[in-house]
PDB file of C-alpha atoms in Angstrom:
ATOM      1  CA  UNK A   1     141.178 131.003 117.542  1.00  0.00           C
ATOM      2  CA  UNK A   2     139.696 131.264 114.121  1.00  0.00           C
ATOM      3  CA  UNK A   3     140.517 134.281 111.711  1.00  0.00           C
ATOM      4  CA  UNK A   4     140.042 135.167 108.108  1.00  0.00           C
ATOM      5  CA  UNK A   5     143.148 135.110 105.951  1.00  0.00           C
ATOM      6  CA  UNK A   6     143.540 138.313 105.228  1.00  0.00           C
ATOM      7  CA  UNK A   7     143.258 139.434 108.429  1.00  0.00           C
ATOM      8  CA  UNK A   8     145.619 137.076 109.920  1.00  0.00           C
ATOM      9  CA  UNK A   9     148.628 138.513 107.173  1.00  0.00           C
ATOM     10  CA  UNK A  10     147.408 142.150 107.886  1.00  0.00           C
ATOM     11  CA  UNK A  11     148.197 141.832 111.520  1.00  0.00           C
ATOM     12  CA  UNK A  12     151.493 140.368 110.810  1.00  0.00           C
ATOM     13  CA  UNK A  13     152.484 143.376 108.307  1.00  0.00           C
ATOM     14  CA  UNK A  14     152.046 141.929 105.129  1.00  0.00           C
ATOM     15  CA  UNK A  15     150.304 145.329 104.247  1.00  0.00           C
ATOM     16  CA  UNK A  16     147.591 146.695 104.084  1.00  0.00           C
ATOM     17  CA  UNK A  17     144.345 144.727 103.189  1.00  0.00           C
ATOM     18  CA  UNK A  18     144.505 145.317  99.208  1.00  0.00           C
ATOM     19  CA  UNK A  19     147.792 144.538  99.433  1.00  0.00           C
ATOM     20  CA  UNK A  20     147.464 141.206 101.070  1.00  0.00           C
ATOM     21  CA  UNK A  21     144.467 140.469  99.097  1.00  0.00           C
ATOM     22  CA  UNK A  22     146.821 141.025  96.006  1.00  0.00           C
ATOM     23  CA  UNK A  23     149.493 138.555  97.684  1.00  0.00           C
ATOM     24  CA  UNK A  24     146.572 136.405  98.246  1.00  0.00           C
ATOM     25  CA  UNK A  25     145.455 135.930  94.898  1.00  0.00           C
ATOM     26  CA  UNK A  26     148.904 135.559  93.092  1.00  0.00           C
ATOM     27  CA  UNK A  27     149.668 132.076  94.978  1.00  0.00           C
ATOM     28  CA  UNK A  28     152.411 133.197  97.526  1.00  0.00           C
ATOM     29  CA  UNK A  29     150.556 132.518 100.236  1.00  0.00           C
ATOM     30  CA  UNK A  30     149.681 128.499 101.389  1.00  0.00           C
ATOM     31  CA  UNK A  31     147.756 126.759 104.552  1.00  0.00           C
ATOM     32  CA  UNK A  32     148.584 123.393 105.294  1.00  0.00           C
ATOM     33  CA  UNK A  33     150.375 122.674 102.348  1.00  0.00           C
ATOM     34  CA  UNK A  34     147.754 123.796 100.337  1.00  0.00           C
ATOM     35  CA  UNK A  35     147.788 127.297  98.265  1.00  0.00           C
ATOM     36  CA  UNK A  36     144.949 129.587  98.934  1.00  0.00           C
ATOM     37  CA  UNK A  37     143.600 132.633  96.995  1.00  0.00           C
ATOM     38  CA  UNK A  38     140.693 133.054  98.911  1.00  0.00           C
ATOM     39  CA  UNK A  39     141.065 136.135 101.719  1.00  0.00           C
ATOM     40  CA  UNK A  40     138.029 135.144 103.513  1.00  0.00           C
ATOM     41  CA  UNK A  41     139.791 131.293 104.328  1.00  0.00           C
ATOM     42  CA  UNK A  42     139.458 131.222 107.505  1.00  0.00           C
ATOM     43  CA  UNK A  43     142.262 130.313 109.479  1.00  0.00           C
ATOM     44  CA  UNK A  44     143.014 127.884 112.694  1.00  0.00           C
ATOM     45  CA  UNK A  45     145.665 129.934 114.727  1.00  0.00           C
ATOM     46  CA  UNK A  46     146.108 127.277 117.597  1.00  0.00           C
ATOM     47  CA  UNK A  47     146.257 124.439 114.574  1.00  0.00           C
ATOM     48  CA  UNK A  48     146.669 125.527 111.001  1.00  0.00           C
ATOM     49  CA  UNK A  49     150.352 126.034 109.567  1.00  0.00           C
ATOM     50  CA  UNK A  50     150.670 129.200 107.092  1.00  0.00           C
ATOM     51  CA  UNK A  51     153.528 129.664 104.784  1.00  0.00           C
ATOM     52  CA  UNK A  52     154.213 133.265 102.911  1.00  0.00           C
ATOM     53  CA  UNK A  53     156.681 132.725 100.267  1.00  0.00           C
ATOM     54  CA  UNK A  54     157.950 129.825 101.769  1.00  0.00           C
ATOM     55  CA  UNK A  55     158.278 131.522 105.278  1.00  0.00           C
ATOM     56  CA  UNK A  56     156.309 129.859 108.047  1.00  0.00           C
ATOM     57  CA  UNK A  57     154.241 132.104 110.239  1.00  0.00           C
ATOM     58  CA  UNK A  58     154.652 132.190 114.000  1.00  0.00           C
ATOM     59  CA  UNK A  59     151.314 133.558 115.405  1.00  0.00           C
ATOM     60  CA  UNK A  60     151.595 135.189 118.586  1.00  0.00           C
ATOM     61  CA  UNK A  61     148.466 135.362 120.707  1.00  0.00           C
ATOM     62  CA  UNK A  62     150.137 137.215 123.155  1.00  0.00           C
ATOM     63  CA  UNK A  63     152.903 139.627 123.647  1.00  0.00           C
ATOM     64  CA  UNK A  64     154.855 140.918 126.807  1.00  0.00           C
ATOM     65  CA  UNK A  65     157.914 143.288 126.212  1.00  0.00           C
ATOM     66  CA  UNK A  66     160.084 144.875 128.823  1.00  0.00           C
ATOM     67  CA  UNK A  67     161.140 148.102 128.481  1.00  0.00           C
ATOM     68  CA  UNK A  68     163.701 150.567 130.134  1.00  0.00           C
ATOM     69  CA  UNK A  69     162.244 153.649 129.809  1.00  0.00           C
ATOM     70  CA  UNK A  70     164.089 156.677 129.496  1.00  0.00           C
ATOM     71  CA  UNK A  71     163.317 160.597 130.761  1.00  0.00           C
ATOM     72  CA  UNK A  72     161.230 162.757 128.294  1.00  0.00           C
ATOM     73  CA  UNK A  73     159.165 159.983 126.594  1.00  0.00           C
ATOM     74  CA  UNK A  74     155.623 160.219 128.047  1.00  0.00           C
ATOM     75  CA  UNK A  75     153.213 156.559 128.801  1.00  0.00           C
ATOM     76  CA  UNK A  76     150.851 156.993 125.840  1.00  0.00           C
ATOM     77  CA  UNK A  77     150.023 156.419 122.515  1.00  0.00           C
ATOM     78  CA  UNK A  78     150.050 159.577 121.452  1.00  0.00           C
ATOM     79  CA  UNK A  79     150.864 163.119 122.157  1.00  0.00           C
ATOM     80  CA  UNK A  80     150.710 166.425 120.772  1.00  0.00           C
ATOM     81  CA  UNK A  81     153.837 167.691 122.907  1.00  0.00           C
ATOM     82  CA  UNK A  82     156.650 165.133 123.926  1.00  0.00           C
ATOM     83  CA  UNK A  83     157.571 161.889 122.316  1.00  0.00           C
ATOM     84  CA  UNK A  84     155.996 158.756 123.544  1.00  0.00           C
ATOM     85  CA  UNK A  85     157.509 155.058 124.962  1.00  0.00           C
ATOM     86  CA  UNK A  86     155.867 153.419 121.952  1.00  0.00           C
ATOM     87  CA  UNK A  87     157.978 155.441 119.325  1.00  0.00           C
ATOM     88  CA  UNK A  88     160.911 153.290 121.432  1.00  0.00           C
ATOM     89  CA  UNK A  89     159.328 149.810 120.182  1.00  0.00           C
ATOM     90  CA  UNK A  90     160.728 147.672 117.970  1.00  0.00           C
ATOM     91  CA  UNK A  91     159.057 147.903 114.305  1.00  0.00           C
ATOM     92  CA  UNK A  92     157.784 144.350 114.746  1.00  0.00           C
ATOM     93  CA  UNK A  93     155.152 146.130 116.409  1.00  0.00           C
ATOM     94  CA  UNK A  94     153.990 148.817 114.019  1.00  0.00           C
ATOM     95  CA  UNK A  95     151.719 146.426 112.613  1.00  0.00           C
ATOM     96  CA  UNK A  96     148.077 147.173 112.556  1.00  0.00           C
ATOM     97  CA  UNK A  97     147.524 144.031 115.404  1.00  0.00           C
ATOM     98  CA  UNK A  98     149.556 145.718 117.955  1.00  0.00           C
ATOM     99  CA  UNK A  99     148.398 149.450 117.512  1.00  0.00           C
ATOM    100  CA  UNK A 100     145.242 147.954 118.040  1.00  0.00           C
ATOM    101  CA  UNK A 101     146.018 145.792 121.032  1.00  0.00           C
ATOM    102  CA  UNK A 102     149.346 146.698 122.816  1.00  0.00           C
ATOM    103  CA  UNK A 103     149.038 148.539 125.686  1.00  0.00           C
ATOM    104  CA  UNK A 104     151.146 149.882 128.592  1.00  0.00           C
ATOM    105  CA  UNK A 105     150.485 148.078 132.498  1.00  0.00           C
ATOM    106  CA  UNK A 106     150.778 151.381 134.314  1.00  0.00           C
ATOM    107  CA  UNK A 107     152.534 154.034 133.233  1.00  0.00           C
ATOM    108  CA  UNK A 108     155.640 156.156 134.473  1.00  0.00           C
ATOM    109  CA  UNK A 109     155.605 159.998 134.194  1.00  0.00           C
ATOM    110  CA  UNK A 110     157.910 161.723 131.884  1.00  0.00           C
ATOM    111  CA  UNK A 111     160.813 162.603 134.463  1.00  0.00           C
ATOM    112  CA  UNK A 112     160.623 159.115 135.489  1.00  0.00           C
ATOM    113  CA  UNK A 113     162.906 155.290 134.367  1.00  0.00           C
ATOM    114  CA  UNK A 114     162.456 152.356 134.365  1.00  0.00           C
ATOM    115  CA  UNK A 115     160.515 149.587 133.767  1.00  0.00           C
ATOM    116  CA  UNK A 116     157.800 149.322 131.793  1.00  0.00           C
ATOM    117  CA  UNK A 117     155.403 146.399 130.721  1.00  0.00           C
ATOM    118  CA  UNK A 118     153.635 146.859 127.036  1.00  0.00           C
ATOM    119  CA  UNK A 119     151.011 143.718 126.423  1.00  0.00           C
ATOM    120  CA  UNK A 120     148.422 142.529 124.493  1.00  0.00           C
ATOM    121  CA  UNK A 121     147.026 140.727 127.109  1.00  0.00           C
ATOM    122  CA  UNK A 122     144.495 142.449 129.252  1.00  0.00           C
ATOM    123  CA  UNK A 123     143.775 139.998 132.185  1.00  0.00           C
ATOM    124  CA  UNK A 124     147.290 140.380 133.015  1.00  0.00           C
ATOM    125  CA  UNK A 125     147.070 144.113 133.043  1.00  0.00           C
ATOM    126  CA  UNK A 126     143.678 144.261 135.039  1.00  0.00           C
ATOM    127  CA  UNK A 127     145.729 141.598 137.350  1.00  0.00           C
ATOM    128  CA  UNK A 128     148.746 143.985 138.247  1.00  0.00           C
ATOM    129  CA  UNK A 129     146.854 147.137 138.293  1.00  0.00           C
ATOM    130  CA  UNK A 130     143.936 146.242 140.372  1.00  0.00           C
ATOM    131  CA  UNK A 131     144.150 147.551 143.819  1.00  0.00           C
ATOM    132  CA  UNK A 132     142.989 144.239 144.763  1.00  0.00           C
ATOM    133  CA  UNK A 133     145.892 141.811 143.831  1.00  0.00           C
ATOM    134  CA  UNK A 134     148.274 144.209 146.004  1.00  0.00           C
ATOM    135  CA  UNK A 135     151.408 143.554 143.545  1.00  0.00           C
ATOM    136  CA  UNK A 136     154.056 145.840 145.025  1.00  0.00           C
ATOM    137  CA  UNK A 137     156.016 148.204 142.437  1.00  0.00           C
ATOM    138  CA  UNK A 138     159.433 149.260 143.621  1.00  0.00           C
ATOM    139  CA  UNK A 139     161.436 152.592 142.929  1.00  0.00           C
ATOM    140  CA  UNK A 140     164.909 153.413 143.502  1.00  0.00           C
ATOM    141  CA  UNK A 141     164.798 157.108 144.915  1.00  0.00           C
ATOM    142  CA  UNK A 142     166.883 159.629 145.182  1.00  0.00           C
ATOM    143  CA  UNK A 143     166.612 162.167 147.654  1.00  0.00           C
ATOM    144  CA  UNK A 144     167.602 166.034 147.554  1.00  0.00           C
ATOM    145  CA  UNK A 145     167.896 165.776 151.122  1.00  0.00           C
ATOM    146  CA  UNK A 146     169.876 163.295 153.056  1.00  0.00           C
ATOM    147  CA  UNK A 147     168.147 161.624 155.779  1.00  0.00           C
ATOM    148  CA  UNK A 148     170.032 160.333 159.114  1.00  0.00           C
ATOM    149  CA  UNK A 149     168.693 157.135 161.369  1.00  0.00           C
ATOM    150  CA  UNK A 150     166.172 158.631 163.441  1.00  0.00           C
ATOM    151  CA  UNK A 151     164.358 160.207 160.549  1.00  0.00           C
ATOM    152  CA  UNK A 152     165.287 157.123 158.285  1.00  0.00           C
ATOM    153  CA  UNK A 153     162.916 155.269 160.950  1.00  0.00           C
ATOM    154  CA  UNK A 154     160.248 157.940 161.113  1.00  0.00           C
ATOM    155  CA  UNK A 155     160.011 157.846 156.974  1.00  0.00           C
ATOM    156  CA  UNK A 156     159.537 153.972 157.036  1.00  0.00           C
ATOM    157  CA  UNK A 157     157.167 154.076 160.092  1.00  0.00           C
ATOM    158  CA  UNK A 158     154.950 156.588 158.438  1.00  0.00           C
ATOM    159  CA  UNK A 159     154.980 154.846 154.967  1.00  0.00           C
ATOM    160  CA  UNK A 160     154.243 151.485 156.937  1.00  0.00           C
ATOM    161  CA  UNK A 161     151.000 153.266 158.278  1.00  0.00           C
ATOM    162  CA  UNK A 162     149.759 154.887 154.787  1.00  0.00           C
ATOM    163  CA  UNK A 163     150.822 158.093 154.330  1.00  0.00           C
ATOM    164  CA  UNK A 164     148.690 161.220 153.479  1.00  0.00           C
ATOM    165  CA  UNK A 165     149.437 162.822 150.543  1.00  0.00           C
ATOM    166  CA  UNK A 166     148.272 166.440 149.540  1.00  0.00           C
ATOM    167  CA  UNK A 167     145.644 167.397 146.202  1.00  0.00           C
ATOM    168  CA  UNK A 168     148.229 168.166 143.277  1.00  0.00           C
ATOM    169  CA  UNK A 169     146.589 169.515 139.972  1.00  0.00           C
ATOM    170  CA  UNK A 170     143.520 167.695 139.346  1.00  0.00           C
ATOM    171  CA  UNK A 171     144.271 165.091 141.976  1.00  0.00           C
ATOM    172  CA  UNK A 172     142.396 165.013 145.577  1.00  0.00           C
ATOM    173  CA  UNK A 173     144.759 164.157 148.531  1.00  0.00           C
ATOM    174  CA  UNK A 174     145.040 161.375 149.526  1.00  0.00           C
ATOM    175  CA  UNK A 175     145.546 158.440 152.329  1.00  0.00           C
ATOM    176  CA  UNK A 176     148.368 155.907 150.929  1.00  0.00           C
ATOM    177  CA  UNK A 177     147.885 151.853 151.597  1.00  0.00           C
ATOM    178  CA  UNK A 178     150.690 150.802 153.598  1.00  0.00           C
ATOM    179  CA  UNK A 179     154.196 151.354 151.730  1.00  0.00           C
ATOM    180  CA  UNK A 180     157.575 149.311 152.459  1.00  0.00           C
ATOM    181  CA  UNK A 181     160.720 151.687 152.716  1.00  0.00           C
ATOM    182  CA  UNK A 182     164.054 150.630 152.365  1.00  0.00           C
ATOM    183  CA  UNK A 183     167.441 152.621 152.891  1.00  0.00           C
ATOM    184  CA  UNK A 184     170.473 151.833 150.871  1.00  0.00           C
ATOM    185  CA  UNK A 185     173.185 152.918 152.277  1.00  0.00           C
ATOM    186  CA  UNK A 186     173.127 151.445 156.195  1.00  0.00           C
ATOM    187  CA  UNK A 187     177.089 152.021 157.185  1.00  0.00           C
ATOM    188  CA  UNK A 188     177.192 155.823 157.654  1.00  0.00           C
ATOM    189  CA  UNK A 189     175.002 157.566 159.712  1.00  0.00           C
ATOM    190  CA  UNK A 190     172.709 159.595 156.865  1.00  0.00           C
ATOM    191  CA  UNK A 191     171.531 158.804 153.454  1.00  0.00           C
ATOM    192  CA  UNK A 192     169.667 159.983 150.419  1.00  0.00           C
ATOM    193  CA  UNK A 193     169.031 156.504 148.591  1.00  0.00           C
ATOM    194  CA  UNK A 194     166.268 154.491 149.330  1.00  0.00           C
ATOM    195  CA  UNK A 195     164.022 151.662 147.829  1.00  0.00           C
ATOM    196  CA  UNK A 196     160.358 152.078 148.227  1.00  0.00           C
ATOM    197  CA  UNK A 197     157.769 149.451 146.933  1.00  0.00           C
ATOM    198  CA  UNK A 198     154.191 150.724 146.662  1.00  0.00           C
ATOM    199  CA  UNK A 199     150.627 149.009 146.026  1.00  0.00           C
ATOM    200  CA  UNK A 200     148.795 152.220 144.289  1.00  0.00           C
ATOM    201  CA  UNK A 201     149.081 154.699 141.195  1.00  0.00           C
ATOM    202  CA  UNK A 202     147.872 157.442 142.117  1.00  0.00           C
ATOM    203  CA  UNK A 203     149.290 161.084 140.348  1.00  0.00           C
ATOM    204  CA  UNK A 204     153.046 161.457 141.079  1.00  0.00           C
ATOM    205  CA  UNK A 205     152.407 159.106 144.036  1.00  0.00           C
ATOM    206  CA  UNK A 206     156.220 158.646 145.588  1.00  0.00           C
ATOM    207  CA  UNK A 207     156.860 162.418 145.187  1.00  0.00           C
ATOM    208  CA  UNK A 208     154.007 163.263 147.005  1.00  0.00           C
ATOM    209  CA  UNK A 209     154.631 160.610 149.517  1.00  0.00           C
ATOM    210  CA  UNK A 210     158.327 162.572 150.343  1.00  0.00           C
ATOM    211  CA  UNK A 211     157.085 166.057 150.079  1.00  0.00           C
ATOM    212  CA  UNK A 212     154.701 164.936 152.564  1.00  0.00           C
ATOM    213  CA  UNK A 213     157.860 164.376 154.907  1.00  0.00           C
ATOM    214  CA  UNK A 214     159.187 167.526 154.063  1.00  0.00           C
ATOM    215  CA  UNK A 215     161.827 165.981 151.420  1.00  0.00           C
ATOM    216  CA  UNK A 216     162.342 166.293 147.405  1.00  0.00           C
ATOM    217  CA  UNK A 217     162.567 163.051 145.122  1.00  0.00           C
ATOM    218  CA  UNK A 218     165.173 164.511 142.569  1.00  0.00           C
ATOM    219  CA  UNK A 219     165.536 160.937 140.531  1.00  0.00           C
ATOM    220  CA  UNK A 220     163.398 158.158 140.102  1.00  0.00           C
ATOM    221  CA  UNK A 221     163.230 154.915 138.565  1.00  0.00           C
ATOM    222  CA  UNK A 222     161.195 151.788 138.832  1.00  0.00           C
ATOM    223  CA  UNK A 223     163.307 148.803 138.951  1.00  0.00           C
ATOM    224  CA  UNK A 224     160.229 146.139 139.803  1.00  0.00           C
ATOM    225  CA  UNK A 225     156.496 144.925 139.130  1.00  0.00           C
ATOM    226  CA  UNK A 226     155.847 142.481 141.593  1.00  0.00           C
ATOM    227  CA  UNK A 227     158.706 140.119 141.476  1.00  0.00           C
ATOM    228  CA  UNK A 228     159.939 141.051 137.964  1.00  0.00           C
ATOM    229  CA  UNK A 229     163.184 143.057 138.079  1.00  0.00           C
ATOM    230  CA  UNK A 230     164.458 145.807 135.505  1.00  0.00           C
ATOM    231  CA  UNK A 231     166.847 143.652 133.147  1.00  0.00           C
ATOM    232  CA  UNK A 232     169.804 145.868 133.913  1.00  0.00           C
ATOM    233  CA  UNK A 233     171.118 144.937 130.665  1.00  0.00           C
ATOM    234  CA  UNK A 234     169.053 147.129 129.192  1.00  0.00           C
ATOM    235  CA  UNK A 235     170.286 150.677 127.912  1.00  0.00           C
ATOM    236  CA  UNK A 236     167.532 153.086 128.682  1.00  0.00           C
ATOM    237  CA  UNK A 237     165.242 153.130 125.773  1.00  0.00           C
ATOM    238  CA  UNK A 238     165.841 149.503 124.554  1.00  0.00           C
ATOM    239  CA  UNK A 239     163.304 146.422 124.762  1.00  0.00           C
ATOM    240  CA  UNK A 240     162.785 143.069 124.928  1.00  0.00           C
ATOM    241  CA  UNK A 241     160.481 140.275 125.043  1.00  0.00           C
ATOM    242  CA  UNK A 242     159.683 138.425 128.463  1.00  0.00           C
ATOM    243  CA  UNK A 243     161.157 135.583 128.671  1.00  0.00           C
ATOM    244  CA  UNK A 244     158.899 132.271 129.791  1.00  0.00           C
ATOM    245  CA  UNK A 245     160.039 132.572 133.466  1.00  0.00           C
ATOM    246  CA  UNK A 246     159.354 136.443 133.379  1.00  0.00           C
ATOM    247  CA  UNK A 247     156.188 135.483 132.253  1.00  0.00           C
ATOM    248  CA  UNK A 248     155.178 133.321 135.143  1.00  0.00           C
ATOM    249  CA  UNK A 249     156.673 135.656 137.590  1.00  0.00           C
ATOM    250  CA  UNK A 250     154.357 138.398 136.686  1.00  0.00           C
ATOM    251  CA  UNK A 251     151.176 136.074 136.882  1.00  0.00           C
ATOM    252  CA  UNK A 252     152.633 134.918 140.029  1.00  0.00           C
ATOM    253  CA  UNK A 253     152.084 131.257 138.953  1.00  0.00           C
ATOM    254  CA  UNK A 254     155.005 128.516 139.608  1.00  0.00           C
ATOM    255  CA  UNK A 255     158.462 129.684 138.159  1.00  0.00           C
ATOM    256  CA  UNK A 256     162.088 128.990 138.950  1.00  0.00           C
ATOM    257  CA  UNK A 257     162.987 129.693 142.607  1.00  0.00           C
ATOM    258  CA  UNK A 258     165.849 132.473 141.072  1.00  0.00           C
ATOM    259  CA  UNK A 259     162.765 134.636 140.016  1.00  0.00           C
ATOM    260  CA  UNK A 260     160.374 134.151 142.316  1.00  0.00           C
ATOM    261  CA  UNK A 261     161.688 136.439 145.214  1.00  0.00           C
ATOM    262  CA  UNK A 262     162.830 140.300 145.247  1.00  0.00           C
ATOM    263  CA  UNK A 263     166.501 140.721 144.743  1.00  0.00           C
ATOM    264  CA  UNK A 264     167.719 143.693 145.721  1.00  0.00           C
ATOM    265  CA  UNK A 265     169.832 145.323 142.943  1.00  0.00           C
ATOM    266  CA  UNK A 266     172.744 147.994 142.402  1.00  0.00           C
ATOM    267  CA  UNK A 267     171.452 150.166 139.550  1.00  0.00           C
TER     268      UNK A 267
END
């Protein structure tokens, strides 16, 4: 991947372009053992080496963080109202590269925690949103009503068939793909914990989904994409970066054994 100079320290938060253009022309910055002054150079980022002030560069084509999002931040950029899961980010990523390029796969709504994905890489993203790859995202649910056997097995029957959900703002009802349910608490004879893993986004989808059954979802947290589980390490609010395994458990390609199954979790 070829890049000018300039661009290249810009990205990594050098400053802004005069700025790096000034660093540029001083002498601090050198390619292949070589100093350069010009900010058009154009730079190898699969085979060049790039020192600035003696500090080697470490170019990152792409990035995958984790995050454990908390209630009250909302999935976007911006907004004019409520705080948003990128103010949470580390400030590695307040450079101009990744407010260009970092982006959320899927979002959560603002009552909702859990796990979130930011990347810059958008195959992956079209890969676990698309309707078409059916990767499964699970939710821990609670319920404001507890549910005994009988109804435990009418709830996962009807989720197993696809569900129809009722129009909710500016949504349109709608008929649910085929949804796996999964009750927590099997010794006593009623429950309000569950475990539901669905293959859609639509609007408020798993609330809808119980208030179609006559029951409230009054907490709500995504603990999985696909077979990548919440790190429950992680505090609401912080991040991380995926680790290699992570990585290959998300793009469903060959990973360790440990990762590549669902493991159900006490959060």
């Amino acid at each position: 991947m070829i890049e000018r100079l300039d661009k290249v320290l810009a990205h990594d938060g050098f400053g802004t372009r005069r700025e790096v253009k000034k660093l540029i022309h001083v002498g601090k910055v050198v390619v292949n053992e070589n100093i350069v002054r010009d900010e058009s150079f154009k730079v190898d980022l699969n085979t060049d080496a790039v020192f600035v002030d003696g500090k080697k560069l470490v170019f990152a084509q792409f990035a995958y963080v984790m995050m454990n999002k908390p209630v009250g931040y909302v999935c976007a950029n911006r907004d004019g109202l409520h705080e948003t899961v990128f103010s949470l980010l580390d400030k590695k990523y307040r450079t101009p590269f990744f407010e260009s390029n970092l982006h959320l796969v899927g979002r959560l709504d603002r009552d909702t925690e859990g796990l979130l994905i930011f990347t810059t890489d958008g195959a992956l993203t079209h890969y676990v949103t698309s309707p078409r790859t059916h990767v499964g995202k699970t939710y821990f649910v609670k319920l404001a009503q507890k549910v005994d056997k009988k109804m435990q097995f009418t709830y996962a029957t009807r989720f197993a068939g696809g569900i129809h959900i009722l129009p909710e703002r500016n949504e349109r009802a709608h008929a649910c793909k085929p949804a796996v349910l999964m009750w927590r608490d099997k010794t006593t004879d009623e429950t309000d914990e569950c475990e539901l893993i669905i293959y859609e986004g639509k609007f408020h989808q798993v609330k809808r989904m119980f208030a179609a059954l006559g029951n409230e979802v009054i907490y709500l947290k995504r603990i999985a994409i696909g077979g990548l589980l919440l790190d429950v390490s992680l505090a609401l609010g912080q991040c991380r970066e995926l680790t290699e395994e992570e990585i290959a458990v998300v793009k469903e390609i060959e990973a360790p054994a440990e990762y590549a199954r669902y493991v159900a979790c006490s959060w």
